[in-house]
Structures are given as C-alpha cells and as structure tokens.
Amino acid sequence: DASDGTGASGSACVDGSDWTGASGSACVDGSDWTDASGSACVDGSDWTDASGSACVDGSDWTDASGSACADGSDWTDASGSACVDETDSSFASASSRIRVFDWSST
C-alpha cells in the first residue's frame, strides 16, 4: 500500500500520519518530529537536516549528501536514494519508504 510504510526506526507509518523518525521521535500528522540530527520539526516548515542545512517551508534546502532541493520535488537523501515529487524517499538508516509525506504542505 502506497500509504503505509515503515520509518527508519521500524515504526509503522499509516497514511503518513503516525511514524517515528530516525532519532526515535514520534511523528503525528507529520507536524511534529525530530530529524536524524535532533533538530525540531514543526508543521514541516522549519527544520535542519542531518548536514545542518536549513529547511524553510520545505521548498529550498540541501540534504545530507549536498543535493539541492527545490519545491520538495527532486532531492537525494543521505543514503543516496532519489526522491521525486515527494512520493518516494529512503531514510539514511534504512531503505524504508514513506509515500505520503508532503514537505511543502505548510
């Protein structure tokens, strides 16, 4: 099911609304979580990725591998997996998929 997946820590992901990120922080409705570097994420609008790059409104940021991210539509995560149109991504610590997480929904 494209709407269900498993996060980096092995926690279940249902409709992109309830999962646990790489650091073990709880994620509810994709609005409050902590990424691999421990940075706080609120409403997906302000956070810092593993490399310390700033992320604002999910529209312009650079991930851990240094790939440019524009409008959340094309980027490469820390493990080198390609992410296109916010629908397919891999977390640094696992090859899991989250198909329904919208970085630019703020």
XYZ file of C-alpha atoms in Angstrom:
106
model
C 0.000 0.000 0.000
C 1.490 3.314 -1.073
C 0.062 4.960 2.013
C 1.660 2.626 4.540
C 5.353 2.229 5.207
C 7.994 1.791 7.860
C 10.144 4.604 9.207
C 13.887 4.464 9.760
C 13.412 3.137 13.280
C 10.992 0.432 12.188
C 7.870 2.153 13.446
C 4.759 1.747 11.361
C 3.652 4.512 9.041
C -0.053 4.751 8.309
C -1.245 7.279 5.755
C 1.831 9.346 6.568
C 0.231 10.447 9.807
C 1.877 8.370 12.517
C 5.508 7.271 12.453
C 8.822 7.617 14.237
C 11.815 9.333 12.681
C 15.435 8.206 12.686
C 16.039 9.658 16.140
C 13.036 7.899 17.639
C 10.879 10.979 17.993
C 7.178 10.494 17.497
C 5.576 11.860 14.370
C 1.857 12.601 14.375
C 0.177 14.043 11.301
C 3.631 14.927 10.006
C 3.564 18.070 12.107
C 5.966 17.446 14.966
C 9.096 15.346 14.749
C 12.858 15.418 15.105
C 15.198 14.512 12.265
C 18.399 12.451 12.399
C 20.436 15.388 13.710
C 17.980 16.077 16.521
C 16.604 19.281 15.064
C 12.989 20.034 15.844
C 10.463 19.890 13.046
C 7.136 21.670 13.409
C 4.499 21.582 10.679
C 7.246 20.619 8.233
C 8.072 24.285 7.833
C 11.243 24.804 9.814
C 13.894 22.193 10.400
C 17.526 21.319 9.816
C 18.575 18.113 8.095
C 21.439 15.789 9.050
C 24.029 18.048 7.419
C 22.769 21.125 9.254
C 21.218 22.771 6.223
C 18.246 24.986 6.941
C 14.852 23.940 5.652
C 12.087 26.517 5.354
C 8.619 25.673 4.044
C 10.100 22.514 2.522
C 10.844 24.477 -0.623
C 14.555 25.146 -0.571
C 17.152 23.090 1.235
C 20.165 20.843 0.842
C 20.161 17.324 2.249
C 22.985 15.411 3.920
C 24.551 14.463 0.602
C 24.567 18.062 -0.610
C 21.886 17.634 -3.236
C 19.751 20.690 -3.915
C 16.085 20.510 -3.056
C 13.621 22.729 -4.885
C 9.924 22.688 -4.029
C 10.349 19.300 -2.356
C 10.164 17.640 -5.746
C 13.678 16.439 -6.510
C 16.333 15.535 -3.987
C 18.657 12.800 -2.774
C 18.723 11.734 0.840
C 21.712 10.782 2.983
C 21.780 7.240 1.626
C 21.793 8.465 -1.965
C 18.265 7.354 -2.788
C 16.450 9.590 -5.229
C 13.260 11.279 -4.128
C 10.936 12.673 -6.768
C 7.688 14.580 -6.273
C 7.681 13.984 -2.514
C 6.390 10.439 -3.029
C 9.444 8.240 -2.791
C 12.207 8.551 -0.227
C 14.645 6.469 1.782
C 15.839 7.318 5.247
C 19.549 7.345 5.990
C 19.365 4.418 8.386
C 17.034 2.185 6.401
C 15.723 1.557 2.917
C 12.158 2.146 4.034
C 9.629 4.140 2.092
C 7.161 6.843 3.034
C 4.898 7.583 0.114
C 2.609 10.257 1.505
C 4.714 12.842 3.287
C 4.359 16.332 1.858
C 7.292 18.577 2.737
C 5.695 21.629 1.128
C 2.254 21.450 2.691
C 2.850 24.269 5.115
